[in-house]
Structures are given as structure tokens and as C-alpha cells.
Amino acid sequence: MHIILVGVNHRSAPIELRERLAFRREQLPEAFDRLREEVGLSEAAILSTCNRVEIYAGVPEADGTVARLRRFLSERGGIEPAGLAERVYHYTEPQSVRHLFSVVSGLDSMVLGEGEIVHQVKHAYEWAKHCGATGKVFNVLFQRALNAAKAVRAQTGIGCGRTSIGTVAVALSEKIFGRLAGRTVLLIGIGKIGELTLKRLADRGVRDIRLMNRSPERAAEAAARYRATPLPLERLQEELLEADIVITSTGAPGHLLCRADIEQAMRKRHQRPLCLVDLGVPRNIEPSAGRLDNVYRFDVDDLQGVVEHGHRARQEAVDQSRLIIDHRVERFLSWWREDLERCEPSPSALAAAP
Amino acid sequence: MVTVHTLASLLSYAAFLAAFVCGILFLVQERQLKRKTMGVLFHQLPSLEALDRANFVTIGVGFALLSAGLLSGFIEVRLSFGRWWIADSKTCLAIAVWGLYLLLWGMRLRATLRGRRVALLSVLGFGLVLFTLLGASYLVPSLHPYV
């Protein structure tokens, strides 16, 4: 048997192509049927995420399988085979096995070391198993790959550090307030990063979210998305007394909040700590406000600095991760070789049997 | 009475030591957040909120224990010498410590002072505690023969 991989990822193909090849969960049983009958696979698994579509194939004979899998993909996506040629990569073992181990460990991800891929691979395996597409070899292959990912994440810094502005803002807020559940967040201005940050905060249990925007319609619209309370900008001074975390992302020139405003608010708040996240460029909050006691101010550059620090740390963990993966791949391959020998006795062994 | 006095006083110093440690950690963490230098310690340290609360609680406990220590000391003096007060450097210093932490705790309770300043005062306050504990025995003459 051979383990062959054919697929596209975020580096090899643009999103327009990936989305045409992607598999939805309910399409999987039919896809596995076709792979078995038309391509002749004995075992299969399909990993389809927003960044990759990969078919892992177990076949008795490798001859022509890659070509058949390529044809399968091009028919499925309704794309001329020529259009796919350069975009689709394929590997046979041991590279195919190593690729799977690297993917599940986050080494092949767009954001190096991200952890979501572990769940995605796990689900891909479980669905394939559920459809009856996996056999002994793939069961072991995927379990070992998932275990390898666990080892890599535990033994290296590949998953450490924050890699987006939103998660950095959340981590810093947690360093100030501890648990974020029960805190009050005020978002002023609606922008992409601001909303992402809000989403991360909501993930951490923040329920009291208040929104302000120059256009009340947009505030109401965004408020509905996050179950937030839309408020008029005129209430800014009063809201400053209640919020724990204030995120600003307006395009307004000049400072929306001056040091004096915040100083006054801090007195009225009895010095309750206040975290200011200023995502605006030019900045919405007077920078010197960060020097006030119990006021913690971060702007885009501060957050970006932490993000880059996280990326560097992950990059440094790559070599160590590869060592672990190589070791694990080697162990899988030797198990597989032994298994093959057990199941397919050599002709001489057969001849020796009575 | 002697044991109550000694035990309560020493335990109160231990509580103030804990408050001192919380204060130091608070100042380190606060400085990192303010300067945006997330060093090695950054990820290990608890949140400012937790450190602030721990500081508040330990000062409260220390204050209660010191009060018990002082009171039992006065009773002891009264029983042995028939009067409440014998002027002694260590006693005076302990009363100063008691007053200082009362002030600190009260201000934190009434929320007029918070965060960095409380942490800083609890760190400085521990200096006075140390001086009371050691200095009063070695540097200035005292009726308290032990440390």
C-alpha cells in the first residue's frame, strides 16, 4: 500500500480556486464513494479548511493514482486540468506522511503554530472514519499525527505568544483585570480590528458591551451583531466612568479623549483601573494619558510589537518542531513497514509453509 | 500571654511580608504593562487585580494580628508592672507600624488610593516593619530582649 497526498493550500492556490474545491461535510460520503470506485482508493481522508483542501489516499498500487486524483479534483471544481496543474501539489510517502504531521502541528498554517488546525484534522479524520473510508493504516496514521501535534505543542513554543492584535489586547486586559467576565467594554468607532478585538473579548466572557459611533445607524447595526448597547457619542464622559476597557477606532482627526478628560474620570472612578486600547491612526487618545496612575493605554504600535514578538518566538520553535516531527514520522513508518511484513508474508515464507 | 504576644506579632510581620511581596510583584507587572516590555516574568505573574486584592487582604490580616500583638503586650505589661505603658523604642515603632498600615488599609478601603501607590507604600511600610523587628533590638536600645 502507498500513502499519497494531493491538494492545494493557501500558498499554492488563491481563495477563488480553493473555495471551488472545498468539501462541505454533507458532501463527504458521496466523495468517499467516488474516491473508492473511480480512483480506486482503499483508504481515504479529506481535509478541507479555509486554507487548504487535501485528499489523503491509501492505494494498493501507486501507478496513475495521482493523475486520477487530479482529474477528480478538476472535475469536482469544474476547472480545466491545465488550470490546476501548477496549483495542486502531490506527495508520496514518506513526504506525504511528513506533510500531514507538519500540517496538524501548525507548521504549514498561514499563522504559524495556530491551534485550530488540530481540531480540523481531528474532525476530518472522524468524518472519514464515520463514512467508513479509513482502515487500519489511516487510523494509526491520523492518531499518530494528532499525537505528534500534541507533543510539538507541549515541547516547543510553536503555539505560544499572541499573533493577532485582538488576542494581544485580550491578553493585556487579562493581565490587568484577571477574569474578563463581568467587565464592561466600550467600543468607540466601528472598524475591522476593533470588531475583531470585541469578538475576542466576547469569547472571554465579556457580556456588557457598549458601542458608540458617529453614525447612530451603524452603531445600531453593529450592536445587533454583538448583542451590545448602542449609545450616542455625547454620553462619552459618563460612560468613561463605567467602562473597564475602552477601545477606540475612529478616523477622527484630533484626540477624542484628552488626558484631562481621563484624569477627571479617574478621580470619579475612585482610581478603578482603566484599560485604553487605541486602534485609531491618527491616535484617538492623547498618548500622555497613559502616564496617569491606574490607566493602561496601548496603541496600534504597542500591540503590533507584541504580535511580532509572538511571531518571532514561533519562528524560533520551527526547527525544534521539525525534529520532533521527523522522529514521529520515522516511528510511524517503521510501524507501517512491520505491519506490511506481518500482513503480506514474503513468497519465501509462503513457500516454507506446509 | 507572652506566647500570644510573640506569636501574634511575628505572624503579623509575616503577613506584612506577604503584602510586601505582592506589592513588589504588582510594581513589576505594572511597570511592564506601562512600558509595554513584556519580559520573561510577564506571563507568569498574576493579574494586577489579583495582586492588588492579595495585597489588600494580607495588609488587613497583618493589621488585625498586630493589633492583637500590641493589645496582649499592653495586658502583659499591666499584669507584670501594674501599669499600661512603659516607654520603649520597640513599642513606639510598632505603634507607628500599626498606624501606617491602618492608614494604608483605610485609604485602600475607601478607594481614595489604589494600585501602584498602595503597592509602593506597602513595600516602603515593610521597611519600617523590618526596622521594628531587627533595628529595635540591635540599633536602638529596647526592653525587648529578643528580635
PDB file of N, CA and C in Angstrom, chain A residues 147-194:
ATOM      1  N   ASN A 147      -1.198  12.904  17.830  1.00  0.00           N
ATOM      2  CA  ASN A 147      -0.318  12.806  18.999  1.00  0.00           C
ATOM      3  C   ASN A 147       0.959  13.600  18.809  1.00  0.00           C
ATOM      4  N   ALA A 148       1.479  13.550  17.578  1.00  0.00           N
ATOM      5  CA  ALA A 148       2.695  14.307  17.290  1.00  0.00           C
ATOM      6  C   ALA A 148       2.439  15.798  17.498  1.00  0.00           C
ATOM      7  N   ALA A 149       1.277  16.259  17.041  1.00  0.00           N
ATOM      8  CA  ALA A 149       0.933  17.679  17.202  1.00  0.00           C
ATOM      9  C   ALA A 149       0.882  18.047  18.678  1.00  0.00           C
ATOM     10  N   LYS A 150       0.336  17.135  19.457  1.00  0.00           N
ATOM     11  CA  LYS A 150       0.245  17.387  20.894  1.00  0.00           C
ATOM     12  C   LYS A 150       1.645  17.514  21.485  1.00  0.00           C
ATOM     13  N   ALA A 151       2.541  16.604  21.062  1.00  0.00           N
ATOM     14  CA  ALA A 151       3.912  16.639  21.574  1.00  0.00           C
ATOM     15  C   ALA A 151       4.616  17.924  21.149  1.00  0.00           C
ATOM     16  N   VAL A 152       4.418  18.303  19.895  1.00  0.00           N
ATOM     17  CA  VAL A 152       5.073  19.514  19.388  1.00  0.00           C
ATOM     18  C   VAL A 152       4.596  20.741  20.178  1.00  0.00           C
ATOM     19  N   ARG A 153       3.293  20.816  20.396  1.00  0.00           N
ATOM     20  CA  ARG A 153       2.761  21.977  21.108  1.00  0.00           C
ATOM     21  C   ARG A 153       3.221  22.004  22.560  1.00  0.00           C
ATOM     22  N   ALA A 154       3.372  20.794  23.129  1.00  0.00           N
ATOM     23  CA  ALA A 154       3.772  20.748  24.537  1.00  0.00           C
ATOM     24  C   ALA A 154       5.265  21.024  24.706  1.00  0.00           C
ATOM     25  N   GLN A 155       6.062  20.589  23.740  1.00  0.00           N
ATOM     26  CA  GLN A 155       7.514  20.646  23.947  1.00  0.00           C
ATOM     27  C   GLN A 155       8.206  21.836  23.293  1.00  0.00           C
ATOM     28  N   THR A 156       7.482  22.550  22.430  1.00  0.00           N
ATOM     29  CA  THR A 156       8.102  23.711  21.796  1.00  0.00           C
ATOM     30  C   THR A 156       7.216  24.931  22.017  1.00  0.00           C
ATOM     31  N   GLY A 157       7.714  26.079  21.640  1.00  0.00           N
ATOM     32  CA  GLY A 157       6.942  27.308  21.807  1.00  0.00           C
ATOM     33  C   GLY A 157       6.124  27.647  20.580  1.00  0.00           C
ATOM     34  N   ILE A 158       5.830  26.635  19.759  1.00  0.00           N
ATOM     35  CA  ILE A 158       5.174  26.911  18.479  1.00  0.00           C
ATOM     36  C   ILE A 158       3.790  27.545  18.657  1.00  0.00           C
ATOM     37  N   GLY A 159       3.116  27.187  19.762  1.00  0.00           N
ATOM     38  CA  GLY A 159       1.770  27.744  19.958  1.00  0.00           C
ATOM     39  C   GLY A 159       1.735  28.885  20.947  1.00  0.00           C
ATOM     40  N   CYS A 160       2.924  29.344  21.377  1.00  0.00           N
ATOM     41  CA  CYS A 160       2.961  30.375  22.414  1.00  0.00           C
ATOM     42  C   CYS A 160       2.906  31.768  21.805  1.00  0.00           C
ATOM     43  N   GLY A 161       2.670  32.726  22.647  1.00  0.00           N
ATOM     44  CA  GLY A 161       2.665  34.105  22.186  1.00  0.00           C
ATOM     45  C   GLY A 161       1.382  34.417  21.445  1.00  0.00           C
ATOM     46  N   ARG A 162       1.107  35.696  21.321  1.00  0.00           N
ATOM     47  CA  ARG A 162      -0.133  36.107  20.643  1.00  0.00           C
ATOM     48  C   ARG A 162       0.214  36.534  19.237  1.00  0.00           C
ATOM     49  N   THR A 163      -0.668  36.231  18.304  1.00  0.00           N
ATOM     50  CA  THR A 163      -0.312  36.527  16.923  1.00  0.00           C
ATOM     51  C   THR A 163      -1.315  37.433  16.230  1.00  0.00           C
ATOM     52  N   SER A 164      -2.260  37.998  16.984  1.00  0.00           N
ATOM     53  CA  SER A 164      -3.121  38.999  16.358  1.00  0.00           C
ATOM     54  C   SER A 164      -3.369  40.122  17.356  1.00  0.00           C
ATOM     55  N   ILE A 165      -3.713  41.280  16.804  1.00  0.00           N
ATOM     56  CA  ILE A 165      -3.949  42.449  17.654  1.00  0.00           C
ATOM     57  C   ILE A 165      -5.057  42.165  18.658  1.00  0.00           C
ATOM     58  N   GLY A 166      -6.090  41.468  18.189  1.00  0.00           N
ATOM     59  CA  GLY A 166      -7.216  41.153  19.067  1.00  0.00           C
ATOM     60  C   GLY A 166      -6.801  40.304  20.258  1.00  0.00           C
ATOM     61  N   THR A 167      -6.042  39.235  20.003  1.00  0.00           N
ATOM     62  CA  THR A 167      -5.662  38.358  21.114  1.00  0.00           C
ATOM     63  C   THR A 167      -4.663  39.051  22.045  1.00  0.00           C
ATOM     64  N   VAL A 168      -3.812  39.914  21.479  1.00  0.00           N
ATOM     65  CA  VAL A 168      -2.884  40.657  22.332  1.00  0.00           C
ATOM     66  C   VAL A 168      -3.664  41.585  23.257  1.00  0.00           C
ATOM     67  N   ALA A 169      -4.653  42.273  22.705  1.00  0.00           N
ATOM     68  CA  ALA A 169      -5.452  43.189  23.524  1.00  0.00           C
ATOM     69  C   ALA A 169      -6.153  42.425  24.640  1.00  0.00           C
ATOM     70  N   VAL A 170      -6.637  41.244  24.326  1.00  0.00           N
ATOM     71  CA  VAL A 170      -7.303  40.431  25.336  1.00  0.00           C
ATOM     72  C   VAL A 170      -6.308  39.997  26.412  1.00  0.00           C
ATOM     73  N   ALA A 171      -5.132  39.539  25.974  1.00  0.00           N
ATOM     74  CA  ALA A 171      -4.124  39.066  26.934  1.00  0.00           C
ATOM     75  C   ALA A 171      -3.704  40.197  27.871  1.00  0.00           C
ATOM     76  N   LEU A 172      -3.525  41.398  27.326  1.00  0.00           N
ATOM     77  CA  LEU A 172      -3.127  42.526  28.168  1.00  0.00           C
ATOM     78  C   LEU A 172      -4.242  42.885  29.151  1.00  0.00           C
ATOM     79  N   SER A 173      -5.482  42.871  28.672  1.00  0.00           N
ATOM     80  CA  SER A 173      -6.603  43.176  29.572  1.00  0.00           C
ATOM     81  C   SER A 173      -6.657  42.157  30.698  1.00  0.00           C
ATOM     82  N   GLU A 174      -6.382  40.910  30.356  1.00  0.00           N
ATOM     83  CA  GLU A 174      -6.417  39.879  31.396  1.00  0.00           C
ATOM     84  C   GLU A 174      -5.297  40.077  32.410  1.00  0.00           C
ATOM     85  N   LYS A 175      -4.173  40.630  31.959  1.00  0.00           N
ATOM     86  CA  LYS A 175      -3.084  40.899  32.891  1.00  0.00           C
ATOM     87  C   LYS A 175      -3.448  42.038  33.842  1.00  0.00           C
ATOM     88  N   ILE A 176      -4.388  42.858  33.453  1.00  0.00           N
ATOM     89  CA  ILE A 176      -4.825  43.941  34.339  1.00  0.00           C
ATOM     90  C   ILE A 176      -5.963  43.471  35.226  1.00  0.00           C
ATOM     91  N   PHE A 177      -6.983  42.865  34.602  1.00  0.00           N
ATOM     92  CA  PHE A 177      -8.220  42.595  35.337  1.00  0.00           C
ATOM     93  C   PHE A 177      -8.383  41.161  35.802  1.00  0.00           C
ATOM     94  N   GLY A 178      -7.530  40.259  35.350  1.00  0.00           N
ATOM     95  CA  GLY A 178      -7.776  38.852  35.664  1.00  0.00           C
ATOM     96  C   GLY A 178      -8.901  38.363  34.779  1.00  0.00           C
ATOM     97  N   ARG A 179      -9.929  37.786  35.380  1.00  0.00           N
ATOM     98  CA  ARG A 179     -11.056  37.299  34.571  1.00  0.00           C
ATOM     99  C   ARG A 179     -11.806  38.459  33.942  1.00  0.00           C
ATOM    100  N   LEU A 180     -12.178  38.287  32.678  1.00  0.00           N
ATOM    101  CA  LEU A 180     -12.840  39.393  31.979  1.00  0.00           C
ATOM    102  C   LEU A 180     -14.363  39.306  32.065  1.00  0.00           C
ATOM    103  N   ALA A 181     -14.882  38.141  32.448  1.00  0.00           N
ATOM    104  CA  ALA A 181     -16.335  38.011  32.576  1.00  0.00           C
ATOM    105  C   ALA A 181     -16.820  39.043  33.591  1.00  0.00           C
ATOM    106  N   GLY A 182     -17.894  39.723  33.238  1.00  0.00           N
ATOM    107  CA  GLY A 182     -18.445  40.709  34.157  1.00  0.00           C
ATOM    108  C   GLY A 182     -17.867  42.105  33.968  1.00  0.00           C
ATOM    109  N   ARG A 183     -16.898  42.232  33.063  1.00  0.00           N
ATOM    110  CA  ARG A 183     -16.324  43.558  32.796  1.00  0.00           C
ATOM    111  C   ARG A 183     -17.171  44.305  31.768  1.00  0.00           C
ATOM    112  N   THR A 184     -16.979  45.604  31.726  1.00  0.00           N
ATOM    113  CA  THR A 184     -17.720  46.430  30.778  1.00  0.00           C
ATOM    114  C   THR A 184     -16.762  46.955  29.710  1.00  0.00           C
ATOM    115  N   VAL A 185     -17.144  46.766  28.458  1.00  0.00           N
ATOM    116  CA  VAL A 185     -16.298  47.218  27.362  1.00  0.00           C
ATOM    117  C   VAL A 185     -17.041  48.284  26.565  1.00  0.00           C
ATOM    118  N   LEU A 186     -16.320  49.344  26.251  1.00  0.00           N
ATOM    119  CA  LEU A 186     -16.897  50.401  25.428  1.00  0.00           C
ATOM    120  C   LEU A 186     -16.109  50.496  24.127  1.00  0.00           C
ATOM    121  N   LEU A 187     -16.795  50.311  23.008  1.00  0.00           N
ATOM    122  CA  LEU A 187     -16.130  50.426  21.702  1.00  0.00           C
ATOM    123  C   LEU A 187     -16.588  51.712  21.036  1.00  0.00           C
ATOM    124  N   ILE A 188     -15.625  52.559  20.695  1.00  0.00           N
ATOM    125  CA  ILE A 188     -15.972  53.818  20.036  1.00  0.00           C
ATOM    126  C   ILE A 188     -15.463  53.771  18.605  1.00  0.00           C
ATOM    127  N   GLY A 189     -16.374  53.870  17.662  1.00  0.00           N
ATOM    128  CA  GLY A 189     -16.000  53.772  16.249  1.00  0.00           C
ATOM    129  C   GLY A 189     -16.045  52.321  15.828  1.00  0.00           C
ATOM    130  N   ILE A 190     -16.473  52.090  14.586  1.00  0.00           N
ATOM    131  CA  ILE A 190     -16.600  50.712  14.146  1.00  0.00           C
ATOM    132  C   ILE A 190     -15.609  50.469  13.019  1.00  0.00           C
ATOM    133  N   GLY A 191     -14.727  49.538  13.253  1.00  0.00           N
ATOM    134  CA  GLY A 191     -13.727  49.199  12.243  1.00  0.00           C
ATOM    135  C   GLY A 191     -13.435  47.724  12.353  1.00  0.00           C
ATOM    136  N   LYS A 192     -12.678  47.222  11.380  1.00  0.00           N
ATOM    137  CA  LYS A 192     -12.449  45.779  11.323  1.00  0.00           C
ATOM    138  C   LYS A 192     -11.713  45.268  12.564  1.00  0.00           C
ATOM    139  N   ILE A 193     -10.574  45.919  12.889  1.00  0.00           N
ATOM    140  CA  ILE A 193      -9.766  45.420  14.007  1.00  0.00           C
ATOM    141  C   ILE A 193     -10.510  45.602  15.318  1.00  0.00           C
ATOM    142  N   GLY A 194     -11.217  46.730  15.431  1.00  0.00           N
ATOM    143  CA  GLY A 194     -11.998  46.980  16.642  1.00  0.00           C
ATOM    144  C   GLY A 194     -13.019  45.884  16.862  1.00  0.00           C
TER     145      GLY A 194
END
